[in-house]
């Protein structure tokens, strides 16, 4: 679909060549548009099957938990926001432990297939995730449409079950046998024969019934597989997503009208229709008599033309910081440590993700055997044994990987981050992230000072460099304590006569005379008190030096907080 020989995208409202409002817009197709009989066979088994195809606009990683006295099971899920062809947003959970979907990210096109409504029973594990996950609805079948190849996953809950076992004939046999013998008073032989004949008849009917049920179950499963296979054959181009939105380019600019990001090579904004500065200047150069409205002339005069890339860099530079400063950490009973504090703060944009889900599942069996000996009088009669087996099951699901960030100075950085930020950050999200390190000769301690997903307005737990409190040579204190205790038991009252005689000019009580044997412990107590005061003074000094070392970072964090509303507005222009 074109207008003025220029392609039209789904997100366009105006022609990029002439600026006219589009009377006919490009639309997306659904799976049912591409194959109207997609659900014909499936509806024989499910009353209301649903397939939703759309673009992932947001995704968050979270966990569900099942626990009991012997069981602790954790499962990983993605909470997706998917926008369909009509612009409606569906929020739903999908399995995050599928290898084929480890590259799933914001902007991908997916199809969510639900033969009937499926819900998850295990509770959401963490309180912060409960603020994001709104319900328990789950998509049991998912198809990923992208250029790297179509991939699908069908959850095991859709699988056909085993054929039901037959047991009713046994109940029939014993019920008839006992009824004939005790209620009707029929002899055992005839009663057994009659019960056997009836139970065989019941068995034949039961086998026929279970065979039909299992056959229907298999047919139901095959119908689901056919639907998944059919959707798997549909590409993102069939749905029209190759013209969903204009691809971002390095030469993109900010529109002089709506102040939104647009392609740098268009004459008019395809969002608001305003003629762009480049096109106006070109018209004037070709025709000096070309007329421009006063409003547009004013907008052009006040607008500085720059690329989105430069605009992003300006924003990143303003809230990024990197420096190194010397640091001395004073210790007690050890030499002072000399090193440096390294601070790296970045305001960056996520341009890609590398992630994988890991599952650790284990079962541990503990066997306890109890022996009971039996005696009659004084005579041993034997032993009995009772064995008890207890099983503990543990399962954990985790997300690991890296964020690929575009940082200031047009640099691309691979950053290994914790699961919380990795599971929250989407491609295109802006993150404010800062780390501090204390580098000593033989150690390096890092602290995540701030981790904030600005696009989603989610702040994650952080640490501070002031938590660093290394103390060396504690063994000296323990050695002196042991020596004081030994001296207290080794020396008696007589060993201190010389000391007491030398102190005879000082009046002392009988209590002091009796407690003189505890003199080593008393000296240690005084020593410990001095050390404690000394350590407290050093701790205050160390804390002040740590705060001074990251004062620039905290100043920048304060500026970021005060400018947050303006920052959000500037980011919205870049989407």
Coordinates of C-alpha atoms in Angstrom, one line a residue:
X1 CA 0.0 0.0 0.0
X2 CA 1.4 3.4 -1.0
X3 CA 0.6 7.1 -1.1
X4 CA 2.5 9.5 -3.4
X5 CA 4.5 6.4 -4.3
X6 CA 5.7 6.2 -0.7
X7 CA 5.1 3.0 1.5
X8 CA 2.5 3.3 4.2
X9 CA 3.1 1.7 7.6
X10 CA 0.5 0.7 10.1
X11 CA 1.6 3.4 12.6
X12 CA 1.4 6.2 9.9
X13 CA -1.4 8.8 10.2
X14 CA -0.2 11.0 7.3
X15 CA 1.6 10.6 4.0
X16 CA 5.4 11.1 4.5
X17 CA 5.6 12.8 1.1
X18 CA 2.7 15.3 0.9
X19 CA 1.6 15.3 4.6
X20 CA -2.1 14.6 3.8
X21 CA -4.1 12.6 6.3
X22 CA -4.4 9.0 5.2
X23 CA -8.0 8.1 4.3
X24 CA -7.1 4.4 4.0
X25 CA -4.6 2.9 6.4
X26 CA -2.7 -0.3 6.3
X27 CA -4.1 -2.9 8.6
X28 CA -2.8 -6.1 10.2
X29 CA -4.2 -9.5 9.6
X30 CA -5.1 -12.2 12.2
X31 CA -4.7 -16.0 12.0
X32 CA -8.4 -16.4 11.2
X33 CA -8.1 -13.8 8.4
X34 CA -5.4 -16.0 6.9
X35 CA -7.2 -19.3 7.5
X36 CA -10.9 -19.0 8.3
X37 CA -11.4 -22.7 9.0
X38 CA -8.5 -22.8 11.5
X39 CA -10.7 -23.9 14.4
X40 CA -13.3 -26.0 12.6
X41 CA -11.9 -29.3 13.9
X42 CA -10.8 -28.0 17.2
X43 CA -14.4 -26.7 18.0
X44 CA -15.5 -30.4 18.2
X45 CA -13.6 -30.6 21.5
X46 CA -13.5 -27.1 22.8
X47 CA -16.3 -24.6 22.8
X48 CA -14.3 -21.3 22.7
X49 CA -10.8 -21.7 21.3
X50 CA -8.8 -18.4 21.0
X51 CA -5.7 -17.4 19.0
X52 CA -4.2 -13.9 19.6
X53 CA -1.4 -12.7 17.3
X54 CA 0.4 -9.5 18.2
X55 CA 3.6 -7.7 19.0
X56 CA 5.2 -8.0 22.4
X57 CA 5.1 -4.5 23.9
X58 CA 6.4 -5.4 27.4
X59 CA 7.6 -8.5 29.3
X60 CA 8.6 -9.2 32.9
X61 CA 10.2 -12.3 34.3
X62 CA 8.6 -13.7 37.5
X63 CA 8.3 -16.9 39.5
X64 CA 5.6 -19.1 41.0
X65 CA 6.1 -21.3 44.0
X66 CA 4.6 -24.4 45.5
X67 CA 5.8 -25.5 48.9
X68 CA 4.9 -28.0 51.6
X69 CA 6.8 -29.7 54.4
X70 CA 8.9 -31.8 52.1
X71 CA 8.6 -29.8 48.8
X72 CA 9.9 -26.5 47.5
X73 CA 9.2 -26.0 43.8
X74 CA 9.9 -22.8 41.9
X75 CA 8.8 -22.2 38.2
X76 CA 9.8 -19.3 35.9
X77 CA 7.2 -17.4 33.7
X78 CA 7.1 -14.4 31.4
X79 CA 4.3 -11.9 32.0
X80 CA 3.6 -10.5 28.5
X81 CA 1.8 -7.5 27.2
X82 CA 0.8 -8.3 23.6
X83 CA -0.9 -5.8 21.3
X84 CA -3.1 -7.4 18.6
X85 CA -4.2 -6.2 15.2
X86 CA -7.0 -4.2 16.6
X87 CA -4.8 -2.4 19.1
X88 CA -6.1 -4.3 22.1
X89 CA -3.5 -5.4 24.7
X90 CA -3.6 -8.9 26.2
X91 CA -1.8 -9.6 29.4
X92 CA -0.9 -13.2 29.9
X93 CA 1.7 -15.6 31.3
X94 CA 3.8 -18.0 29.3
X95 CA 6.5 -20.6 30.2
X96 CA 9.9 -18.9 30.6
X97 CA 11.8 -22.2 30.8
X98 CA 11.5 -23.1 27.1
X99 CA 14.9 -23.2 25.3
X100 CA 13.4 -22.2 22.0
X101 CA 12.1 -18.9 23.5
X102 CA 15.2 -17.8 25.3
X103 CA 15.7 -15.0 22.8
X104 CA 12.2 -13.7 23.2
X105 CA 12.2 -9.9 23.5
X106 CA 10.1 -6.8 23.2
X107 CA 9.0 -6.2 19.6
X108 CA 8.7 -9.9 18.6
X109 CA 5.5 -11.2 17.0
X110 CA 3.9 -14.0 18.8
X111 CA 0.7 -16.1 18.6
X112 CA -1.0 -17.2 21.8
X113 CA -3.2 -20.2 21.3
X114 CA -5.7 -21.3 24.0
X115 CA -8.2 -24.1 23.2
X116 CA -9.9 -23.1 26.5
X117 CA -9.0 -20.8 29.3
X118 CA -6.0 -22.2 31.3
X119 CA -5.0 -20.9 34.7
X120 CA -2.0 -21.4 36.9
X121 CA -2.6 -22.7 40.4
X122 CA 0.7 -22.0 42.1
X123 CA 1.0 -18.6 43.8
X124 CA 3.3 -15.8 42.7
X125 CA 6.5 -16.2 44.7
X126 CA 7.4 -12.6 45.5
X127 CA 5.4 -9.5 46.7
X128 CA 7.0 -7.2 44.1
X129 CA 5.9 -9.5 41.3
X130 CA 2.3 -9.5 42.6
X131 CA 2.1 -5.8 41.7
X132 CA 2.9 -6.7 38.1
X133 CA 1.0 -10.0 37.5
X134 CA -2.7 -9.2 37.5
X135 CA -4.2 -12.7 37.0
X136 CA -3.4 -16.4 36.6
X137 CA -4.4 -16.9 32.9
X138 CA -1.8 -18.9 31.0
X139 CA -1.2 -19.5 27.3
X140 CA -0.6 -23.3 26.9
X141 CA 0.6 -23.0 23.2
X142 CA 2.8 -20.2 21.8
X143 CA 4.3 -19.6 18.4
X144 CA 7.1 -17.1 17.8
X145 CA 7.2 -15.5 14.4
X146 CA 10.6 -13.9 13.4
X147 CA 13.2 -13.7 10.7
X148 CA 15.4 -16.3 12.5
X149 CA 12.7 -19.0 12.0
X150 CA 9.3 -20.0 13.3
X151 CA 9.3 -21.7 16.7
X152 CA 6.5 -23.1 18.8
X153 CA 5.9 -24.6 22.2
X154 CA 3.0 -26.7 23.4
X155 CA 2.6 -27.2 27.1
X156 CA 2.3 -30.7 28.5
X157 CA -1.2 -30.0 29.9
X158 CA -2.5 -30.2 26.4
X159 CA -1.0 -33.7 25.9
X160 CA -3.3 -36.7 25.5
X161 CA -3.4 -38.7 28.8
X162 CA -2.9 -42.4 29.2
X163 CA -5.8 -44.8 28.6
X164 CA -8.0 -45.1 31.7
X165 CA -7.6 -48.3 33.7
X166 CA -10.4 -50.8 34.0
X167 CA -11.5 -51.7 37.5
X168 CA -15.3 -51.7 37.5
X169 CA -15.5 -55.3 36.6
X170 CA -13.7 -56.3 39.8
X171 CA -16.2 -54.3 41.9
X172 CA -19.0 -56.1 39.9
X173 CA -17.5 -59.5 40.5
X174 CA -17.2 -59.2 44.3
X175 CA -20.5 -57.3 44.7
X176 CA -22.5 -60.0 42.8
X177 CA -20.6 -62.9 44.5
X178 CA -21.3 -61.6 48.0
X179 CA -24.8 -60.6 47.2
X180 CA -25.7 -64.1 45.8
X181 CA -24.1 -65.9 48.7
X182 CA -25.3 -63.9 51.7
X183 CA -28.5 -62.2 50.4
X184 CA -29.9 -64.9 48.1
X185 CA -28.2 -67.9 49.8
X186 CA -26.9 -69.3 46.5
X187 CA -24.2 -72.0 46.8
X188 CA -20.6 -70.8 46.2
X189 CA -20.0 -72.5 42.9
X190 CA -23.0 -71.2 41.0
X191 CA -22.6 -67.8 42.7
X192 CA -19.0 -67.6 41.5
X193 CA -19.9 -68.6 37.9
X194 CA -22.7 -66.0 37.8
X195 CA -20.4 -63.3 39.2
X196 CA -17.7 -64.1 36.7
X197 CA -20.1 -64.0 33.7
X198 CA -21.4 -60.6 34.8
X199 CA -18.0 -59.2 35.4
X200 CA -16.8 -60.3 32.0
X201 CA -19.7 -58.5 30.4
X202 CA -18.9 -55.4 32.4
X203 CA -15.3 -55.6 31.4
X204 CA -16.2 -55.8 27.7
X205 CA -18.4 -52.7 28.0
X206 CA -15.7 -50.9 30.2
X207 CA -12.9 -51.6 27.7
X208 CA -15.0 -50.4 24.9
X209 CA -15.9 -47.2 26.8
X210 CA -12.3 -46.4 27.8
X211 CA -11.1 -47.1 24.3
X212 CA -13.6 -44.5 22.9
X213 CA -12.5 -42.0 25.6
X214 CA -8.9 -42.5 24.8
X215 CA -9.5 -42.2 21.1
X216 CA -11.3 -39.0 21.6
X217 CA -8.5 -37.7 23.8
X218 CA -6.0 -38.5 21.1
X219 CA -8.1 -36.8 18.5
X220 CA -8.4 -33.8 20.7
X221 CA -4.6 -33.6 21.1
X222 CA -4.1 -34.0 17.3
X223 CA -6.5 -31.2 16.6
X224 CA -4.5 -28.9 18.9
X225 CA -1.3 -29.9 17.1
X226 CA -2.9 -29.2 13.7
X227 CA -3.8 -25.7 14.8
X228 CA -0.3 -25.0 16.2
X229 CA 1.2 -26.4 13.0
X230 CA -1.1 -24.2 10.9
X231 CA -0.2 -21.0 12.8
X232 CA 3.5 -22.1 12.7
X233 CA 3.3 -21.9 8.9
X234 CA 2.2 -18.2 9.1
X235 CA 5.0 -15.7 9.0
X236 CA 5.2 -12.2 10.4
X237 CA 5.0 -11.0 6.8
X238 CA 1.7 -12.8 6.3
X239 CA 0.3 -10.9 9.2
X240 CA 1.7 -7.6 7.8
X241 CA 4.1 -6.9 10.6
X242 CA 6.9 -6.1 8.2
X243 CA 5.1 -2.7 7.7
X244 CA 4.0 -2.3 11.3
X245 CA 6.4 0.5 12.2
X246 CA 9.2 2.3 10.4
X247 CA 12.6 0.9 11.4
X248 CA 14.8 3.1 13.6
X249 CA 17.8 4.5 11.9
X250 CA 20.8 6.5 13.1
X251 CA 19.7 9.6 11.0
X252 CA 16.2 9.8 12.6
X253 CA 15.3 13.2 13.8
X254 CA 12.8 14.9 16.1
X255 CA 9.7 16.3 14.3
X256 CA 9.4 20.1 14.6
X257 CA 5.6 19.8 15.1
X258 CA 4.8 16.9 17.4
X259 CA 8.3 16.6 18.8
X260 CA 8.4 12.8 18.2
X261 CA 11.0 10.6 16.6
X262 CA 10.6 10.3 12.8
X263 CA 12.8 9.2 9.9
X264 CA 15.3 11.8 8.8
X265 CA 14.7 11.4 5.1
X266 CA 10.9 12.2 5.0
X267 CA 9.4 15.5 3.8
X268 CA 6.5 15.5 6.2
X269 CA 6.0 13.9 9.6
X270 CA 3.9 10.7 9.2
X271 CA 2.6 11.2 12.7
X272 CA 1.3 14.8 12.6
X273 CA 1.7 15.8 8.9
X274 CA 3.9 18.9 9.5
X275 CA 6.4 19.7 6.8
X276 CA 10.0 19.2 8.1
X277 CA 12.7 21.8 8.2
X278 CA 14.9 20.0 5.7
X279 CA 12.0 19.9 3.1
X280 CA 11.2 23.6 3.7
X281 CA 14.8 24.7 3.2
X282 CA 15.0 22.6 0.1
X283 CA 11.8 24.2 -1.3
X284 CA 13.2 27.7 -0.7
X285 CA 16.5 26.8 -2.4
X286 CA 14.6 25.5 -5.5
X287 CA 12.0 28.3 -5.4
X288 CA 12.7 31.6 -3.6
X289 CA 9.0 32.6 -3.8
X290 CA 7.9 29.5 -1.9
X291 CA 5.4 30.5 0.8
X292 CA 5.7 29.2 4.4
X293 CA 3.0 29.7 7.1
X294 CA 4.0 32.0 10.0
X295 CA 3.5 29.1 12.5
X296 CA 5.8 26.8 10.5
X297 CA 8.3 29.7 10.0
X298 CA 8.4 30.2 13.8
X299 CA 8.7 26.5 14.5
X300 CA 11.6 26.2 12.0
X301 CA 13.3 29.2 13.5
X302 CA 13.2 27.9 17.0
X303 CA 14.1 24.3 16.1
X304 CA 17.6 23.0 16.0
X305 CA 18.0 20.1 13.6
X306 CA 19.9 17.2 15.1
X307 CA 19.7 13.4 14.8
X308 CA 18.0 11.2 17.4
X309 CA 21.4 9.6 17.9
X310 CA 22.9 13.0 19.0
X311 CA 19.8 13.7 21.1
X312 CA 20.2 10.4 22.9
X313 CA 23.9 10.9 23.5
X314 CA 23.3 14.4 24.9
X315 CA 20.8 12.8 27.4
X316 CA 23.2 10.0 28.3
X317 CA 26.1 12.3 28.8
X318 CA 24.1 14.5 31.1
X319 CA 23.4 11.7 33.5
X320 CA 26.5 9.5 33.2
X321 CA 29.6 9.7 35.4
X322 CA 32.8 7.8 35.7
X323 CA 35.8 8.5 37.9
X324 CA 38.5 7.1 40.2
X325 CA 39.5 8.5 43.6
X326 CA 42.2 7.4 46.1
X327 CA 40.9 5.8 49.3
X328 CA 42.5 4.8 52.7
X329 CA 40.8 2.3 54.9
X330 CA 42.1 2.5 58.5
X331 CA 42.2 -0.7 60.4
X332 CA 42.9 -1.7 64.1
X333 CA 45.9 -3.9 64.9
X334 CA 46.8 -4.0 61.3
X335 CA 48.3 -1.6 58.7
X336 CA 46.0 0.7 56.9
X337 CA 44.8 -0.4 53.5
X338 CA 45.5 1.9 50.6
X339 CA 43.6 1.6 47.4
X340 CA 41.0 3.4 45.3
X341 CA 37.3 3.8 44.8
X342 CA 36.0 3.4 41.2
X343 CA 32.6 4.8 40.3
X344 CA 30.7 4.0 37.1
X345 CA 27.3 5.5 36.6
X346 CA 25.5 5.3 33.3
X347 CA 22.2 6.3 31.8
X348 CA 21.9 3.9 28.9
X349 CA 19.4 2.3 26.5
X350 CA 18.9 -1.4 26.1
X351 CA 19.5 -2.4 22.5
X352 CA 19.5 -6.2 23.0
X353 CA 19.5 -9.0 25.6
X354 CA 21.3 -12.2 25.9
X355 CA 19.5 -14.5 28.4
X356 CA 18.9 -18.1 29.3
X357 CA 16.7 -19.9 31.8
X358 CA 18.3 -22.5 34.1
X359 CA 16.3 -25.1 36.0
X360 CA 17.8 -27.0 39.0
X361 CA 15.6 -29.9 40.0
X362 CA 16.6 -32.5 42.6
X363 CA 15.0 -35.2 44.9
X364 CA 16.7 -36.4 48.1
X365 CA 15.6 -39.6 49.8
X366 CA 16.2 -40.2 53.5
X367 CA 15.6 -43.8 54.8
X368 CA 15.0 -44.5 58.5
X369 CA 14.9 -48.0 59.8
X370 CA 13.5 -48.7 63.3
X371 CA 14.3 -52.0 65.1
X372 CA 11.9 -53.4 67.8
X373 CA 13.2 -56.2 70.0
X374 CA 10.6 -58.5 71.7
X375 CA 11.3 -60.2 75.0
X376 CA 9.1 -62.5 77.0
X377 CA 10.4 -62.3 80.5
X378 CA 14.2 -62.5 80.1
X379 CA 13.9 -64.5 76.9
X380 CA 14.6 -62.8 73.6
X381 CA 11.9 -63.7 71.0
X382 CA 13.1 -61.8 67.9
X383 CA 13.3 -58.4 66.3
X384 CA 11.1 -56.6 63.8
X385 CA 12.1 -53.8 61.5
X386 CA 10.1 -50.9 60.1
X387 CA 11.6 -48.8 57.3
X388 CA 10.4 -45.3 56.5
X389 CA 11.5 -43.4 53.4
X390 CA 11.0 -39.6 53.3
X391 CA 11.5 -37.7 50.0
X392 CA 12.5 -34.0 49.8
X393 CA 12.0 -32.3 46.4
X394 CA 13.6 -29.1 45.4
X395 CA 13.2 -27.1 42.2
X396 CA 14.6 -23.7 41.3
X397 CA 14.3 -21.7 38.1
X398 CA 16.6 -18.7 37.4
X399 CA 17.3 -16.3 34.6
X400 CA 20.9 -15.4 33.7
X401 CA 22.4 -13.2 31.0
X402 CA 23.5 -9.8 29.9
X403 CA 22.1 -6.5 28.8
X404 CA 23.5 -5.0 25.6
X405 CA 23.5 -1.3 26.3
X406 CA 24.1 1.8 24.2
X407 CA 26.0 4.2 26.4
X408 CA 27.5 7.7 26.1
X409 CA 30.2 8.3 23.5
X410 CA 28.3 5.9 21.2
X411 CA 29.8 2.9 23.0
X412 CA 28.1 -0.5 23.2
X413 CA 28.5 -2.3 26.5
X414 CA 27.7 -5.9 27.6
X415 CA 26.7 -5.7 31.2
X416 CA 26.1 -8.8 33.4
X417 CA 23.2 -7.9 35.7
X418 CA 21.2 -9.6 38.4
X419 CA 18.0 -11.5 37.6
X420 CA 15.7 -8.7 38.7
X421 CA 16.9 -6.1 36.3
X422 CA 17.5 -8.7 33.5
X423 CA 13.9 -10.0 33.8
X424 CA 12.5 -6.5 33.8
X425 CA 14.5 -4.6 31.1
X426 CA 13.0 -4.8 27.6
X427 CA 14.8 -3.9 24.4
X428 CA 14.3 -0.1 24.0
X429 CA 14.1 0.5 27.8
X430 CA 16.2 3.1 29.5
X431 CA 18.1 2.2 32.6
X432 CA 19.9 4.3 35.2
X433 CA 22.6 2.1 36.7
X434 CA 25.6 2.8 38.9
X435 CA 28.2 0.6 40.5
X436 CA 31.0 1.4 42.9
X437 CA 34.1 -0.6 43.7
X438 CA 36.7 -0.6 46.4
X439 CA 39.9 -1.8 44.9
X440 CA 42.7 -2.9 47.3
X441 CA 45.9 -4.7 46.6
X442 CA 44.4 -8.1 47.2
X443 CA 40.6 -7.6 47.0
X444 CA 37.9 -5.9 44.9
X445 CA 34.5 -5.4 46.4
X446 CA 31.6 -4.1 44.2
X447 CA 28.3 -2.5 45.2
X448 CA 25.2 -1.8 43.0
X449 CA 24.5 1.7 44.1
X450 CA 21.4 2.1 42.0
X451 CA 19.5 0.0 39.4
X452 CA 16.4 1.7 38.0
X453 CA 14.4 0.8 34.9
X454 CA 13.3 4.3 34.0
X455 CA 11.0 3.2 31.2
X456 CA 8.9 1.0 33.5
X457 CA 9.5 3.1 36.6
X458 CA 10.8 0.2 38.6
X459 CA 13.5 0.6 41.3
X460 CA 15.4 -2.4 42.4
X461 CA 17.2 -3.2 45.6
X462 CA 20.7 -1.7 45.9
X463 CA 23.7 -1.6 48.1
X464 CA 26.0 1.2 49.2
X465 CA 29.8 1.4 49.4
X466 CA 29.4 2.4 53.1
X467 CA 28.6 -1.3 53.8
X468 CA 32.3 -2.0 53.3
X469 CA 33.8 -2.6 56.8
X470 CA 36.8 -4.8 56.5
X471 CA 38.7 -5.4 59.8
X472 CA 42.1 -7.2 59.8
X473 CA 43.9 -9.3 62.4
X474 CA 41.0 -10.2 64.7
X475 CA 43.1 -13.2 65.6
X476 CA 45.2 -10.9 67.8
X477 CA 42.2 -10.2 70.1
X478 CA 41.3 -13.9 70.3
X479 CA 45.0 -14.8 71.1
X480 CA 45.2 -12.2 73.9
X481 CA 41.9 -13.5 75.3
X482 CA 43.1 -17.1 75.4
X483 CA 46.4 -15.9 77.0
X484 CA 44.4 -13.9 79.7
X485 CA 42.2 -17.0 80.5
X486 CA 45.3 -19.3 80.8
X487 CA 47.1 -16.7 83.0
X488 CA 44.1 -16.5 85.3
X489 CA 44.2 -20.2 86.0
X490 CA 48.0 -20.5 86.1
X491 CA 48.9 -17.7 88.5
X492 CA 47.5 -17.8 92.1
X493 CA 47.3 -15.2 94.8
X494 CA 50.9 -15.6 95.9
X495 CA 52.3 -14.7 92.5
X496 CA 51.0 -11.1 93.0
X497 CA 52.5 -10.4 96.4
X498 CA 55.3 -8.4 94.9
X499 CA 52.8 -6.3 93.0
X500 CA 50.6 -5.8 96.1
X501 CA 53.7 -4.9 98.3
X502 CA 54.8 -2.3 95.7
X503 CA 51.3 -0.9 95.8
X504 CA 51.1 -0.8 99.6
X505 CA 51.1 3.0 99.7
X506 CA 47.8 2.8 97.9
X507 CA 44.9 1.9 100.1
X508 CA 42.8 -0.9 98.6
X509 CA 39.9 -3.0 99.9
X510 CA 39.8 -6.7 100.7
X511 CA 37.7 -7.1 97.6
X512 CA 40.7 -6.0 95.5
X513 CA 42.9 -8.4 97.4
X514 CA 40.6 -11.3 96.6
X515 CA 40.1 -10.4 92.9
X516 CA 43.8 -9.9 92.2
X517 CA 44.0 -13.4 90.6
X518 CA 41.7 -12.1 87.8
X519 CA 44.1 -9.3 86.9
X520 CA 44.9 -10.8 83.4
X521 CA 41.2 -10.7 82.5
X522 CA 41.0 -7.2 83.8
X523 CA 43.9 -6.1 81.7
X524 CA 42.3 -7.7 78.6
X525 CA 39.0 -6.0 79.4
X526 CA 40.7 -2.6 79.5
X527 CA 42.6 -3.4 76.3
X528 CA 39.4 -4.5 74.6
X529 CA 37.7 -1.2 75.7
X530 CA 40.5 0.8 74.2
X531 CA 40.4 -1.2 71.0
X532 CA 36.6 -0.8 70.7
X533 CA 36.9 3.0 71.1
X534 CA 39.7 3.1 68.6
X535 CA 37.8 0.9 66.1
X536 CA 34.7 3.1 66.5
X537 CA 36.8 6.2 65.7
X538 CA 38.3 4.5 62.6
X539 CA 34.8 3.3 61.5
X540 CA 33.4 6.9 61.6
X541 CA 36.5 8.1 59.7
X542 CA 36.2 5.3 57.1
X543 CA 32.5 5.9 56.6
X544 CA 33.1 9.7 56.1
X545 CA 35.9 8.9 53.5
X546 CA 33.6 6.5 51.7
X547 CA 30.8 9.0 51.5
X548 CA 33.2 11.7 50.2
X549 CA 34.5 9.2 47.6
X550 CA 31.0 8.8 46.1
X551 CA 29.7 12.3 46.8
X552 CA 29.7 13.1 43.1
X553 CA 27.6 10.0 42.3
X554 CA 25.0 11.0 45.0
X555 CA 24.9 14.5 43.6
X556 CA 24.2 13.1 40.1
X557 CA 21.5 10.8 41.6
X558 CA 19.9 13.7 43.3
X559 CA 19.9 15.7 40.0
X560 CA 18.4 12.7 38.2
X561 CA 15.6 12.4 40.8
X562 CA 14.7 16.1 40.6
X563 CA 14.8 16.1 36.7
X564 CA 12.9 12.8 36.5
X565 CA 9.7 14.3 35.0
X566 CA 11.6 16.1 32.3
X567 CA 13.7 13.0 31.6
X568 CA 10.6 10.9 31.0
X569 CA 9.3 13.5 28.5
X570 CA 12.6 13.5 26.7
X571 CA 12.6 9.7 26.5
X572 CA 9.0 9.6 25.1
X573 CA 10.2 11.7 22.2
X574 CA 12.7 9.0 21.3
X575 CA 10.3 6.1 21.1

